[in-house]
C-alpha positions as a Python dict, from the first residue, in 0.01 Angstrom:
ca = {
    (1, 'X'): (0, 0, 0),
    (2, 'X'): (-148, -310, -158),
    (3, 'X'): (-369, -185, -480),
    (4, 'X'): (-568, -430, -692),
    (5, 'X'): (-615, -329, -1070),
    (6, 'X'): (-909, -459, -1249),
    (7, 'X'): (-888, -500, -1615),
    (8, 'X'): (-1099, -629, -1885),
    (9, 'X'): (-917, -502, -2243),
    (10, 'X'): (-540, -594, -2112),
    (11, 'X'): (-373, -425, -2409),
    (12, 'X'): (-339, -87, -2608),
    (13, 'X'): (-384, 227, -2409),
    (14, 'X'): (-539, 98, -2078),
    (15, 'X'): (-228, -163, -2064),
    (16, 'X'): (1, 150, -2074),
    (17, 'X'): (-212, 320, -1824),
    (18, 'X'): (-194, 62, -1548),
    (19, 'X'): (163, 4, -1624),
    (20, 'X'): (248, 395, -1598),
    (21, 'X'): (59, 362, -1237),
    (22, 'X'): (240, 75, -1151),
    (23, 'X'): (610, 258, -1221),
    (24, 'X'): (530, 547, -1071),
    (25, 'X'): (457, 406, -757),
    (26, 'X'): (742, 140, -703),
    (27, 'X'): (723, 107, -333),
    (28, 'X'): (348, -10, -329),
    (29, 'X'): (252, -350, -463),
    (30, 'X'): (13, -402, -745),
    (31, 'X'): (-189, -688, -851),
    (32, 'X'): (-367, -679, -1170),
    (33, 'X'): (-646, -899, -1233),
    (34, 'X'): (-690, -893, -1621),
    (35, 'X'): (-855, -1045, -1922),
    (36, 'X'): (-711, -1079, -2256),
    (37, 'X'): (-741, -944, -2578),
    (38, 'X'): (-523, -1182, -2822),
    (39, 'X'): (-630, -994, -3152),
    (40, 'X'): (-478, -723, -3014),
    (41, 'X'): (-180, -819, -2821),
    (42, 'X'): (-166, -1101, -2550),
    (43, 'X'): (-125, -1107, -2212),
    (44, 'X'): (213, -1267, -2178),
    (45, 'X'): (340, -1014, -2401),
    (46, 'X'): (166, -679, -2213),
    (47, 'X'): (304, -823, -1911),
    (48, 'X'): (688, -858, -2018),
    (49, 'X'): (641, -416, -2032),
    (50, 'X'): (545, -436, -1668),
    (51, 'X'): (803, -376, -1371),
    (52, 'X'): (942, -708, -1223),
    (53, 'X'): (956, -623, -831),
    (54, 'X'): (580, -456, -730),
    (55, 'X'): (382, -593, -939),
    (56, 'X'): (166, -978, -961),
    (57, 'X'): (-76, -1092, -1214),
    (58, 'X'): (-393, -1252, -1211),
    (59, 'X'): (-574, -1323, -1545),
    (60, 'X'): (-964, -1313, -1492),
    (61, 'X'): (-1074, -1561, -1754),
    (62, 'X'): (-1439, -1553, -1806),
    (63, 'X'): (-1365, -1145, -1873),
    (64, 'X'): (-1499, -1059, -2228),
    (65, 'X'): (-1513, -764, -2444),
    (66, 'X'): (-1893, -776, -2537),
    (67, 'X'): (-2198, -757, -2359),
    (68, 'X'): (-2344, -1081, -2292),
    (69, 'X'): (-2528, -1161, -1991),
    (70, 'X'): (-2401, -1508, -1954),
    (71, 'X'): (-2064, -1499, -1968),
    (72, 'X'): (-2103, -1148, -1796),
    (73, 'X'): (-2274, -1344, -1515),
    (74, 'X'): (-1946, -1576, -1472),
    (75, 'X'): (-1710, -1283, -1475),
    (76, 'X'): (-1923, -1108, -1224),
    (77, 'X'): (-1863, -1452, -1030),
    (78, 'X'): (-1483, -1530, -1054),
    (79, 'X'): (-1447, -1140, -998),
    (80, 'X'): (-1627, -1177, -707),
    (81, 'X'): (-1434, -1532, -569),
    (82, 'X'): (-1120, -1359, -646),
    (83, 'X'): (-1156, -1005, -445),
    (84, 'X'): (-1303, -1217, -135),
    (85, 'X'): (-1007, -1432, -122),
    (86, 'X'): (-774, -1145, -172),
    (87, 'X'): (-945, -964, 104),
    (88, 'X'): (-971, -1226, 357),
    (89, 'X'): (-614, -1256, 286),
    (90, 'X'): (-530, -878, 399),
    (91, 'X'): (-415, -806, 25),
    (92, 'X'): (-653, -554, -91),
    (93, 'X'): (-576, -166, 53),
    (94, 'X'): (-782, 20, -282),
    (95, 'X'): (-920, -158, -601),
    (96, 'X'): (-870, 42, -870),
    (97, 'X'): (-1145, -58, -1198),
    (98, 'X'): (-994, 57, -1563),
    (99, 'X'): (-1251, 49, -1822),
    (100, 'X'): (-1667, 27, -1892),
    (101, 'X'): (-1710, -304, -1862),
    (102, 'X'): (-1409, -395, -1549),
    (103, 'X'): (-1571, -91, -1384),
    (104, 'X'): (-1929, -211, -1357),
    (105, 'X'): (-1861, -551, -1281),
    (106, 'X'): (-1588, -425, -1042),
    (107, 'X'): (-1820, -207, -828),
    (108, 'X'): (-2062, -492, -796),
    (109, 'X'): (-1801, -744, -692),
    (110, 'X'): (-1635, -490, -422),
    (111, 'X'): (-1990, -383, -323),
    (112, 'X'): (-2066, -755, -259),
    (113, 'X'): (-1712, -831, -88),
    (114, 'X'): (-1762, -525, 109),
    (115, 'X'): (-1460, -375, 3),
    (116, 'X'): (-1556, 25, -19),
    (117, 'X'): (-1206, 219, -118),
    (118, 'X'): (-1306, 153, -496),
    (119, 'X'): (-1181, 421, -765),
    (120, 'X'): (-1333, 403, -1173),
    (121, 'X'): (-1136, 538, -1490),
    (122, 'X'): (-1333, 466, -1793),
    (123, 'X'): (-1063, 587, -2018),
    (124, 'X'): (-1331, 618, -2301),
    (125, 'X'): (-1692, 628, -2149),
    (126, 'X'): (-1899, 386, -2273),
    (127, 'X'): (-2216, 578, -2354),
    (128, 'X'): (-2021, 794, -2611),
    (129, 'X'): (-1964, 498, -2791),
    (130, 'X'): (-2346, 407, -2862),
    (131, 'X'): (-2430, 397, -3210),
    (132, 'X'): (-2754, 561, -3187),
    (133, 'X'): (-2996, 772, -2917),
    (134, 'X'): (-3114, 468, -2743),
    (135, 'X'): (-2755, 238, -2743),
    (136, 'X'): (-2643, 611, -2537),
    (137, 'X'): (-2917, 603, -2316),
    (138, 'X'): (-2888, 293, -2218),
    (139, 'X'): (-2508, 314, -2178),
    (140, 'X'): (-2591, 625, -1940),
    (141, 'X'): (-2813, 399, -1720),
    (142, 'X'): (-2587, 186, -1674),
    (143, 'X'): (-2303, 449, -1559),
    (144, 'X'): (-2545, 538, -1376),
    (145, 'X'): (-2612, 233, -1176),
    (146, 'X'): (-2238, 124, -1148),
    (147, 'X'): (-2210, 464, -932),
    (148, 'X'): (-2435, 387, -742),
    (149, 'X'): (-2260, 85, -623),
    (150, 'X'): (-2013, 304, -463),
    (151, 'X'): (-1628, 408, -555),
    (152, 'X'): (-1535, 725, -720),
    (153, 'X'): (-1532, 808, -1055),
    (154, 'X'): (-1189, 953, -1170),
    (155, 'X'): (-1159, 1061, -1581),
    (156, 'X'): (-813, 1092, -1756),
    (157, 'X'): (-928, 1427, -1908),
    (158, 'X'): (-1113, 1718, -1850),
    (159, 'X'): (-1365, 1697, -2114),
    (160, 'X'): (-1459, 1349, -2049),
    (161, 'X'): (-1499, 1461, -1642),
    (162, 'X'): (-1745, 1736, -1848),
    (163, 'X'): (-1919, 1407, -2005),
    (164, 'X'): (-2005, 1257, -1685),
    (165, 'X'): (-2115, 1543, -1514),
    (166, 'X'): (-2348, 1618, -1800),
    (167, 'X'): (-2515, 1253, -1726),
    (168, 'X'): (-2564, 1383, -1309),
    (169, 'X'): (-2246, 1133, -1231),
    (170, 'X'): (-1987, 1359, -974),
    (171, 'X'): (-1621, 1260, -1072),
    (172, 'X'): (-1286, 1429, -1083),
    (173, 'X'): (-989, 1367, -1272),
    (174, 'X'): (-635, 1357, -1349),
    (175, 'X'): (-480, 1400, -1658),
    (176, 'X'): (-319, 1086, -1839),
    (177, 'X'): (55, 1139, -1832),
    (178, 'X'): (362, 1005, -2062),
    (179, 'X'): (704, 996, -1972),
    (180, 'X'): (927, 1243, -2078),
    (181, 'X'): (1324, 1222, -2115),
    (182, 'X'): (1570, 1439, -2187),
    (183, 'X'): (1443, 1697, -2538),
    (184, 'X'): (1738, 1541, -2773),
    (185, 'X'): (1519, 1183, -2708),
    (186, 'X'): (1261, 1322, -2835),
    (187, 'X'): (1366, 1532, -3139),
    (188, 'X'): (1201, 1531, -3459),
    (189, 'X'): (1359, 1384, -3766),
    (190, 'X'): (1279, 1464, -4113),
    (191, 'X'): (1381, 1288, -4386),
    (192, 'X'): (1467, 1500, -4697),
    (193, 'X'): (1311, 1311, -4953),
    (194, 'X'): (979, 1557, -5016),
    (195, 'X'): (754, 1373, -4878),
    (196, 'X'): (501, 1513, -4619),
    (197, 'X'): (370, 1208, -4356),
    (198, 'X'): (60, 1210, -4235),
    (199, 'X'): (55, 926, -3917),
    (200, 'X'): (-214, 767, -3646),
    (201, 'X'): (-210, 492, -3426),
    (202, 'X'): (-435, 274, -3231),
    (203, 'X'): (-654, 23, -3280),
    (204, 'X'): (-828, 53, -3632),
    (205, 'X'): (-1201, -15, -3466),
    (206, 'X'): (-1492, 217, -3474),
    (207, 'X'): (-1411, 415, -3240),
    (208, 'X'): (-1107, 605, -3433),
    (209, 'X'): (-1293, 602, -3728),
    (210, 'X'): (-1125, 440, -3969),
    (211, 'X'): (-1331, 555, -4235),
    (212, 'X'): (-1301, 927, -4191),
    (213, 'X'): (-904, 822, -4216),
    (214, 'X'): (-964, 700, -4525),
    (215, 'X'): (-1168, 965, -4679),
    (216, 'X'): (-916, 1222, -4600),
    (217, 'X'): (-601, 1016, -4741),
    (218, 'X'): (-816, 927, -5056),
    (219, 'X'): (-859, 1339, -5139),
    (220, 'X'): (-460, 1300, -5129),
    (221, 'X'): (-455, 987, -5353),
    (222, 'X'): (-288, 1179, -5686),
    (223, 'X'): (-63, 1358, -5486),
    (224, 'X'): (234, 1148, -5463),
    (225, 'X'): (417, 1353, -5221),
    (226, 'X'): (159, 1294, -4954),
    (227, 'X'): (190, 955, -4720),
    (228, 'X'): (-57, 834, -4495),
    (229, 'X'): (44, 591, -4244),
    (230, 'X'): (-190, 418, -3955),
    (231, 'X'): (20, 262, -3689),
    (232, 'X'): (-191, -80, -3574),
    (233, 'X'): (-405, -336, -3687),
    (234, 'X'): (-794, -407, -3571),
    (235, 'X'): (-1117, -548, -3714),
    (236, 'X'): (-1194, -257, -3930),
    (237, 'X'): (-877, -250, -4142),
    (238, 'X'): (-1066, -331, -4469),
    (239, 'X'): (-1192, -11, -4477),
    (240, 'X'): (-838, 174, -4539),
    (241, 'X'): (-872, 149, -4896),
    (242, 'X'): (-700, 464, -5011),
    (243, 'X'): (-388, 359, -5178),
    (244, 'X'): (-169, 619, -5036),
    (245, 'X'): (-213, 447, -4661),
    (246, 'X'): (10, 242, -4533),
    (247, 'X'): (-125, -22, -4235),
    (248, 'X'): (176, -100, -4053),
    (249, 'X'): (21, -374, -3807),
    (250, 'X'): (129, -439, -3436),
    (251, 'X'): (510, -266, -3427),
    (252, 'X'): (748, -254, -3113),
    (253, 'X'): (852, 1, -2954),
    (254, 'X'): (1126, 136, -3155),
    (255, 'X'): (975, 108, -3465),
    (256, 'X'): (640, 302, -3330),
    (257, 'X'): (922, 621, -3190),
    (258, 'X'): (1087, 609, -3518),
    (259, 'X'): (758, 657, -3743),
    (260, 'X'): (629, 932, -3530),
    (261, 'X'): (952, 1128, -3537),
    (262, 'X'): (991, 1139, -3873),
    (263, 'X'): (625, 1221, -3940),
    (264, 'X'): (511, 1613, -4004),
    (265, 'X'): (150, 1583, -3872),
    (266, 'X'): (-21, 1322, -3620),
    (267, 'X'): (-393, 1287, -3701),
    (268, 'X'): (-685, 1129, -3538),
    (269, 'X'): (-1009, 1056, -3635),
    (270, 'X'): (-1139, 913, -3321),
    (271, 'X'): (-1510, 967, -3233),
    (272, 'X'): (-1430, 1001, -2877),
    (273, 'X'): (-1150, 957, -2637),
    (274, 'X'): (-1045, 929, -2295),
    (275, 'X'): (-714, 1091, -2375),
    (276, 'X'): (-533, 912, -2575),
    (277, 'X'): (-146, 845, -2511),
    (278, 'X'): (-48, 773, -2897),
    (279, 'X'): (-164, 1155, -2934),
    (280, 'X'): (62, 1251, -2577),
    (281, 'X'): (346, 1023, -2753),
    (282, 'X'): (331, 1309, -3108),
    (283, 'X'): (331, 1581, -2812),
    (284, 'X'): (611, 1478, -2656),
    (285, 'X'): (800, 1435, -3014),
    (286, 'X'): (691, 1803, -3109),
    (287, 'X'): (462, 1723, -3342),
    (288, 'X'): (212, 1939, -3441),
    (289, 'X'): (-176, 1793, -3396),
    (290, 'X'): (-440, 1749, -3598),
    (291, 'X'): (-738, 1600, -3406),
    (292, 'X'): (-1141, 1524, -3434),
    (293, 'X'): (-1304, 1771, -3205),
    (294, 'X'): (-1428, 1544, -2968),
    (295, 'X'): (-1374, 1421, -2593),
    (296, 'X'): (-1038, 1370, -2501),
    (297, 'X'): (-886, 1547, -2798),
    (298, 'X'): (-1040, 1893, -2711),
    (299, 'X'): (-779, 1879, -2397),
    (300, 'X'): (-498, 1873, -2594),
    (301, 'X'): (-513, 2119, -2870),
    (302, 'X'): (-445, 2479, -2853),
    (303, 'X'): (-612, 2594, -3145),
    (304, 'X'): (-345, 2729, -3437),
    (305, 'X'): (-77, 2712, -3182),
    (306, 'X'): (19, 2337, -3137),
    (307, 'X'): (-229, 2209, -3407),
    (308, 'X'): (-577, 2227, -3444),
    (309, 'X'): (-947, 2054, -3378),
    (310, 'X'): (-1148, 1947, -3716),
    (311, 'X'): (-1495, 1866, -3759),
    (312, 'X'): (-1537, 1724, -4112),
    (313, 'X'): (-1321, 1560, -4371),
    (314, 'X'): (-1354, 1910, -4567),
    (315, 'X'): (-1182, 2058, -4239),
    (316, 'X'): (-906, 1806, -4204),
    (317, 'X'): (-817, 1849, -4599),
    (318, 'X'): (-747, 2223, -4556),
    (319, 'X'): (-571, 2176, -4207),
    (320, 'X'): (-323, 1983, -4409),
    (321, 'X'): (-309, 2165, -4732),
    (322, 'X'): (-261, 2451, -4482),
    (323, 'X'): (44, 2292, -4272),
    (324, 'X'): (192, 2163, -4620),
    (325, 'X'): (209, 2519, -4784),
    (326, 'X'): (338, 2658, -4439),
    (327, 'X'): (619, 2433, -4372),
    (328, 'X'): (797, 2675, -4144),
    (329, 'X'): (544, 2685, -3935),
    (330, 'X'): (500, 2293, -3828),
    (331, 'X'): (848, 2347, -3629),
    (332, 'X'): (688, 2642, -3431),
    (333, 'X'): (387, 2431, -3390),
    (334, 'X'): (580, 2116, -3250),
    (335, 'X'): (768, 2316, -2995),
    (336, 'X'): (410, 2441, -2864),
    (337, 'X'): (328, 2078, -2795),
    (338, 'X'): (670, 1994, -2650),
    (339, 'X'): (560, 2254, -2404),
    (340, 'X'): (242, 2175, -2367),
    (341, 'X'): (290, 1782, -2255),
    (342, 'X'): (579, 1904, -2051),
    (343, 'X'): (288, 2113, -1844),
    (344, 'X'): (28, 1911, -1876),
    (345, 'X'): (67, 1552, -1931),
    (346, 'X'): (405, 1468, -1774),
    (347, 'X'): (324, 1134, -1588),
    (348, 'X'): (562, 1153, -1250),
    (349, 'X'): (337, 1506, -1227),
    (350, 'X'): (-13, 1332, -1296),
    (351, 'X'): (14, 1004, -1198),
    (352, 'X'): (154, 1058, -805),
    (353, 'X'): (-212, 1230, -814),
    (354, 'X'): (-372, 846, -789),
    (355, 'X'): (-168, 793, -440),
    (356, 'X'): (-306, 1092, -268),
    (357, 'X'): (-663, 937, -403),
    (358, 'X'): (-653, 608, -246),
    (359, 'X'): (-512, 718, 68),
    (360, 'X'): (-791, 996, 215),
    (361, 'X'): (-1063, 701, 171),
    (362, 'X'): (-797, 450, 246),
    (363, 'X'): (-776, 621, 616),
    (364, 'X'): (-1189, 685, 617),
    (365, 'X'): (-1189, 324, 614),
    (366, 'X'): (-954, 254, 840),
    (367, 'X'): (-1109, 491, 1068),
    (368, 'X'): (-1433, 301, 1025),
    (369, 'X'): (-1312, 0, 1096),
    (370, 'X'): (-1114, 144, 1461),
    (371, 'X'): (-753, 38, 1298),
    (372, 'X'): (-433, 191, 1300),
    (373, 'X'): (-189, 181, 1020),
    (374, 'X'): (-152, -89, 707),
}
């Protein structure tokens, strides 16, 4: 099978999503089409993750993170030139959008190339990102009239399938997956120093809330046994003032393992998530959870059992007072979400799921069109 990726922000999680798509299907070939983040990480660098044998790239140059209606325009265009030529060259089987903005200007490009076997992952709707009433509603509308281009929707959680349903948009979805080795890859380590480590990662940007972050690591400030650590680098840094956080910047792999297993608590103060794979990563490294109740967190958090959902930075405090005074406990805890990705969020489990999708329209299509076989 021949499957085109379309992707605007090239990096973080959505980089680790199409790159967990493209290794668990290594007998179909995958062409991404992306743009390019640089602050971030850039695209010679995401690409060096990918496997060498199925997969091609494509960058998509006038792609941009904002919304501006000129250089949206051009993107629109080159999107466009590029999915023609691919399918008058017999290359395109199912175009698969990742993202708001690659998913909008993706359904109007296949819609206008007449290619209809078109699936959408927002990973992080857009309208729970608006800033106020009106910034939502408009982000709604224009859900809204991306769908009715055509394609299906498919979330990477539950609760952000609940999201678009709530806005009249059917979807489905399949759980975002990790990959999971053998338990003794994945133990914890603690070092036996007295310190307790509170850790994030991601992007520090609006969305995770740097701020909140702060707040609750500043409560912590005269308690020197208490580290706060946020794993990445982003526009919003200047607002981790407290001085018990440490910003550790862009890391590699091995350096991102070794800070989460040696951490007691992952945190995140996101205001909304698809589901996020840093937070699958402290699963899978039985850590115990401590998450914003919002989308895409709510699906992974058993409350008391592998962690639990806060709503305030009042909340979060006692959650970790709470976890510091029970120490026994946080082992207990991290087994439950050991468990819990291994049911859940293993990738080979989830991730297969995307196949079966593009093939049922895959063969509508082909019935459509009177042809046999690919």
């Amino acid at each position: 099978m021949k499957i085109i990726h379309v992707v605007e922000p090239f990096a973080s999680g959505i980089a680790v999503f199409v790159r967990s798509l493209t290794e668990t299907m290594p007998n179909d070939f995958h062409l991404v089409i992306h743009g390019e983040r640089k602050e971030v990480s850039t695209a010679s660098d995401v690409k060096k993750l990918f496997p060498k044998n199925n997969v091609r790239f494509i960058k998509w140059r006038s792609a941009n993170r904002s919304l501006n209606p000129v250089k949206d325009i051009k993107a629109f265009q080159e999107l466009f030139a590029l999915l023609k030529r691919l399918k008058r060259k017999n290359l395109v089987d199912v175009v698969h959008l990742h993202s708001s903005k690659s998913g909008f200007l993706g359904r109007l490009a296949c819609r206008f190339a007449g290619i209809n076997n078109v699936i959408y992952t927002p990973n992080g709707a857009s309208f729970l990102a608006g800033k106020n009433h009106i910034s939502r509603k408009f982000y709604q509308q224009l859900e809204r009239l991306g769908h009715s281009l055509g394609g299906r929707v498919v979330c990477c959680s539950e609760s952000e399938l609940m999201a678009f349903q709530k806005i009249g948009i059917n979807a489905t979805y399949v759980n975002n997956g990790i990959l999971l080795g053998a338990d003794n890859e994945f133990a914890s380590i603690k070092q036996q120093d007295g310190k307790f480590r509170i850790v994030t990662s991601g992007r520090i940007v609006s969305q995770k809330n740097p701020t909140l972050f702060n707040q609750i690591a500043f409560y912590f400030s005269e308690f020197k046994q208490f580290e706060f650590t946020w794993i990445g680098d982003g526009e919003d840094k200047h607002l981790l003032t407290a001085e018990n956080i440490t910003v550790t910047g862009w890391q590699d792999e091995a350096v991102v393992k070794k800070l989460l297993r040696e951490c007691d608590v992952y945190v995140s103060t996101s205001q909304y998530e698809g589901l996020s794979f840093s937070v699958l990563e402290a699963l899978s490294y039985y850590k115990p959870v401590l998450l914003s109740d919002c989308i895409g967190n709510r699906d992974v958090v058993k409350q008391g059992i592998n962690g639990d959902l806060f709503a305030s930075k009042d909340q979060a405090v006692s959650k970790i007072l709470r976890y510091y005074n029970n120490l026994e406990m946080l082992k207990v805890m991290g087994d439950y979400s050991r468990q819990i990705c291994e049911q859940k969020f293993n990738v080979h489990n989830n991730f297969t799921t995307y196949r079966d999708l593009y093939i049922p329209r895959l063969n509508d299509w082909n019935v459509q069109k009177g042809l046999t076989g690919i």
